[in-house]
mmCIF file of C-alpha atoms in Angstrom:
data_model
loop_
_atom_site.group_PDB
_atom_site.id
_atom_site.type_symbol
_atom_site.label_atom_id
_atom_site.label_comp_id
_atom_site.label_asym_id
_atom_site.label_seq_id
_atom_site.Cartn_x
_atom_site.Cartn_y
_atom_site.Cartn_z
ATOM 1 C CA UNK A 1 -41.401 -9.460 38.788
ATOM 2 C CA UNK A 2 -39.195 -6.394 39.097
ATOM 3 C CA UNK A 3 -40.093 -5.453 35.537
ATOM 4 C CA UNK A 4 -43.797 -5.776 36.291
ATOM 5 C CA UNK A 5 -43.409 -3.721 39.459
ATOM 6 C CA UNK A 6 -41.521 -0.901 37.671
ATOM 7 C CA UNK A 7 -43.951 -0.745 34.750
ATOM 8 C CA UNK A 8 -47.224 -1.091 36.627
ATOM 9 C CA UNK A 9 -48.764 2.062 35.176
ATOM 10 C CA UNK A 10 -47.616 1.402 31.581
ATOM 11 C CA UNK A 11 -49.597 -0.634 29.071
ATOM 12 C CA UNK A 12 -46.774 -1.618 26.723
ATOM 13 C CA UNK A 13 -43.967 -4.081 27.230
ATOM 14 C CA UNK A 14 -40.276 -3.776 26.340
ATOM 15 C CA UNK A 15 -40.840 -4.267 22.593
ATOM 16 C CA UNK A 16 -43.397 -1.509 22.350
ATOM 17 C CA UNK A 17 -46.263 -3.477 20.838
ATOM 18 C CA UNK A 18 -46.818 -6.146 23.490
ATOM 19 C CA UNK A 19 -48.945 -5.654 26.542
ATOM 20 C CA UNK A 20 -47.537 -6.540 29.945
ATOM 21 C CA UNK A 21 -49.893 -9.497 30.294
ATOM 22 C CA UNK A 22 -48.550 -11.184 27.119
ATOM 23 C CA UNK A 23 -44.877 -10.538 27.932
ATOM 24 C CA UNK A 24 -44.469 -13.485 30.368
ATOM 25 C CA UNK A 25 -46.197 -15.746 27.826
ATOM 26 C CA UNK A 26 -43.709 -14.687 25.179
ATOM 27 C CA UNK A 27 -40.799 -15.450 27.506
ATOM 28 C CA UNK A 28 -42.296 -18.809 28.458
ATOM 29 C CA UNK A 29 -42.672 -19.703 24.767
ATOM 30 C CA UNK A 30 -39.092 -18.662 23.971
ATOM 31 C CA UNK A 31 -37.731 -20.623 26.947
ATOM 32 C CA UNK A 32 -39.637 -23.746 25.882
ATOM 33 C CA UNK A 33 -37.938 -23.610 22.474
ATOM 34 C CA UNK A 34 -34.453 -23.706 23.973
ATOM 35 C CA UNK A 35 -32.576 -26.993 23.527
ATOM 36 C CA UNK A 36 -32.331 -29.271 26.531
ATOM 37 C CA UNK A 37 -29.135 -29.805 28.488
ATOM 38 C CA UNK A 38 -28.701 -33.254 26.923
ATOM 39 C CA UNK A 39 -28.985 -31.827 23.399
ATOM 40 C CA UNK A 40 -26.394 -29.173 24.195
ATOM 41 C CA UNK A 41 -24.043 -31.819 25.593
ATOM 42 C CA UNK A 42 -24.476 -33.981 22.476
ATOM 43 C CA UNK A 43 -23.538 -31.028 20.267
ATOM 44 C CA UNK A 44 -20.461 -30.319 22.456
ATOM 45 C CA UNK A 45 -21.803 -26.874 23.328
ATOM 46 C CA UNK A 46 -22.227 -27.618 27.008
ATOM 47 C CA UNK A 47 -19.470 -29.573 28.730
ATOM 48 C CA UNK A 48 -20.340 -32.670 30.699
ATOM 49 C CA UNK A 49 -20.883 -31.956 34.349
ATOM 50 C CA UNK A 50 -17.814 -33.549 35.876
ATOM 51 C CA UNK A 51 -14.287 -34.369 34.828
ATOM 52 C CA UNK A 52 -14.631 -38.094 35.622
ATOM 53 C CA UNK A 53 -17.444 -38.603 33.094
ATOM 54 C CA UNK A 54 -15.458 -36.732 30.448
ATOM 55 C CA UNK A 55 -12.362 -38.868 31.073
ATOM 56 C CA UNK A 56 -14.468 -42.048 30.944
ATOM 57 C CA UNK A 57 -15.934 -41.002 27.577
ATOM 58 C CA UNK A 58 -12.432 -40.346 26.199
ATOM 59 C CA UNK A 59 -11.222 -43.740 27.448
ATOM 60 C CA UNK A 60 -14.209 -45.459 25.782
ATOM 61 C CA UNK A 61 -13.421 -43.759 22.466
ATOM 62 C CA UNK A 62 -9.765 -44.786 22.798
ATOM 63 C CA UNK A 63 -10.741 -48.419 23.505
ATOM 64 C CA UNK A 64 -13.130 -48.491 20.532
ATOM 65 C CA UNK A 65 -10.541 -47.057 18.127
ATOM 66 C CA UNK A 66 -7.834 -49.432 19.370
ATOM 67 C CA UNK A 67 -10.201 -52.357 18.831
ATOM 68 C CA UNK A 68 -10.956 -51.189 15.278
ATOM 69 C CA UNK A 69 -7.259 -50.816 14.483
ATOM 70 C CA UNK A 70 -6.443 -54.296 15.784
ATOM 71 C CA UNK A 71 -9.106 -55.854 13.536
ATOM 72 C CA UNK A 72 -7.698 -54.265 10.363
ATOM 73 C CA UNK A 73 -6.593 -56.775 7.709
ATOM 74 C CA UNK A 74 -2.904 -57.326 7.084
ATOM 75 C CA UNK A 75 -1.169 -56.580 3.785
ATOM 76 C CA UNK A 76 -1.060 -60.308 2.980
ATOM 77 C CA UNK A 77 -4.835 -60.601 3.438
ATOM 78 C CA UNK A 78 -5.444 -57.569 1.208
ATOM 79 C CA UNK A 79 -3.206 -59.032 -1.508
ATOM 80 C CA UNK A 80 -4.984 -62.401 -1.234
ATOM 81 C CA UNK A 81 -8.385 -60.715 -1.618
ATOM 82 C CA UNK A 82 -7.007 -58.768 -4.636
ATOM 83 C CA UNK A 83 -7.675 -55.417 -3.004
ATOM 84 C CA UNK A 84 -4.000 -54.495 -2.953
ATOM 85 C CA UNK A 85 -1.662 -55.282 -5.866
ATOM 86 C CA UNK A 86 2.053 -54.743 -6.198
ATOM 87 C CA UNK A 87 3.946 -54.716 -9.480
ATOM 88 C CA UNK A 88 6.909 -57.067 -9.619
ATOM 89 C CA UNK A 89 8.812 -54.676 -11.887
ATOM 90 C CA UNK A 90 9.409 -51.061 -10.931
ATOM 91 C CA UNK A 91 11.009 -48.691 -13.432
ATOM 92 C CA UNK A 92 12.950 -45.723 -12.098
ATOM 93 C CA UNK A 93 14.215 -43.025 -14.454
ATOM 94 C CA UNK A 94 16.032 -39.771 -13.948
ATOM 95 C CA UNK A 95 14.044 -36.585 -14.395
ATOM 96 C CA UNK A 96 15.358 -33.109 -14.968
ATOM 97 C CA UNK A 97 14.784 -30.655 -12.190
ATOM 98 C CA UNK A 98 12.951 -27.657 -13.639
ATOM 99 C CA UNK A 99 10.439 -25.010 -12.692
ATOM 100 C CA UNK A 100 7.021 -26.675 -12.937
ATOM 101 C CA UNK A 101 4.960 -23.528 -12.484
ATOM 102 C CA UNK A 102 2.545 -22.817 -15.321
ATOM 103 C CA UNK A 103 3.522 -20.342 -18.006
ATOM 104 C CA UNK A 104 1.457 -17.141 -17.878
ATOM 105 C CA UNK A 105 1.743 -15.598 -21.347
ATOM 106 C CA UNK A 106 -0.900 -12.964 -20.642
ATOM 107 C CA UNK A 107 1.502 -11.283 -18.234
ATOM 108 C CA UNK A 108 3.851 -10.500 -21.155
ATOM 109 C CA UNK A 109 1.235 -8.763 -23.340
ATOM 110 C CA UNK A 110 2.089 -5.241 -24.397
ATOM 111 C CA UNK A 111 -0.583 -2.520 -24.570
ATOM 112 C CA UNK A 112 -0.522 -2.859 -28.370
ATOM 113 C CA UNK A 113 -1.175 -6.618 -28.082
ATOM 114 C CA UNK A 114 -4.093 -5.972 -25.749
ATOM 115 C CA UNK A 115 -5.554 -3.374 -28.129
ATOM 116 C CA UNK A 116 -5.240 -5.806 -31.059
ATOM 117 C CA UNK A 117 -7.062 -8.515 -29.081
ATOM 118 C CA UNK A 118 -9.866 -6.096 -28.156
ATOM 119 C CA UNK A 119 -10.181 -4.977 -31.799
ATOM 120 C CA UNK A 120 -10.353 -8.586 -33.047
ATOM 121 C CA UNK A 121 -12.952 -9.450 -30.423
ATOM 122 C CA UNK A 122 -15.086 -6.427 -31.314
ATOM 123 C CA UNK A 123 -14.903 -7.324 -35.026
ATOM 124 C CA UNK A 124 -15.926 -10.896 -34.272
ATOM 125 C CA UNK A 125 -18.874 -9.735 -32.183
ATOM 126 C CA UNK A 126 -20.070 -7.269 -34.823
ATOM 127 C CA UNK A 127 -19.606 -9.460 -37.941
ATOM 128 C CA UNK A 128 -19.472 -13.185 -37.164
ATOM 129 C CA UNK A 129 -21.206 -13.827 -33.859
ATOM 130 C CA UNK A 130 -24.869 -14.728 -34.239
ATOM 131 C CA UNK A 131 -27.039 -12.548 -32.025
ATOM 132 C CA UNK A 132 -30.823 -12.250 -32.030
ATOM 133 C CA UNK A 133 -32.065 -8.956 -33.466
ATOM 134 C CA UNK A 134 -33.780 -7.995 -30.199
ATOM 135 C CA UNK A 135 -30.595 -8.665 -28.210
ATOM 136 C CA UNK A 136 -28.055 -6.806 -30.360
ATOM 137 C CA UNK A 137 -28.446 -3.717 -28.220
ATOM 138 C CA UNK A 138 -27.139 -5.652 -25.197
ATOM 139 C CA UNK A 139 -23.908 -6.824 -26.890
ATOM 140 C CA UNK A 140 -20.939 -5.441 -24.981
ATOM 141 C CA UNK A 141 -18.024 -4.129 -26.992
ATOM 142 C CA UNK A 142 -14.603 -3.414 -25.503
ATOM 143 C CA UNK A 143 -12.953 -0.011 -25.664
ATOM 144 C CA UNK A 144 -10.699 0.373 -28.736
#
């Protein structure tokens, strides 16, 4: 209402291309598209109104999870149903302790090695690699 009162003599709304008469309709439409309070609560965007309801919901989740855990099958049942199997014989051997990180040979390349690789790649591309005649112009060669 304050906006309408201030802009009584103007014909355009806040966006520049809307008239004042259509502005409230636009707002009404936008407000109707907003999610409801229940939807916001389900998505955990809006907290439940009081602390008691929140505590009750947590207690219900705790009861449900405890019930599920108490119904879990035992190891003996899983072995009987052939879901879980244990080997009677277990072999244990000593292993050397060593650095298990992967070797990175490309970090030890000298500039001469890199130039030789580029030269070999360029030769392969120009002599051996099959390329359509119309596409040869797009073949990328590395600097020598």
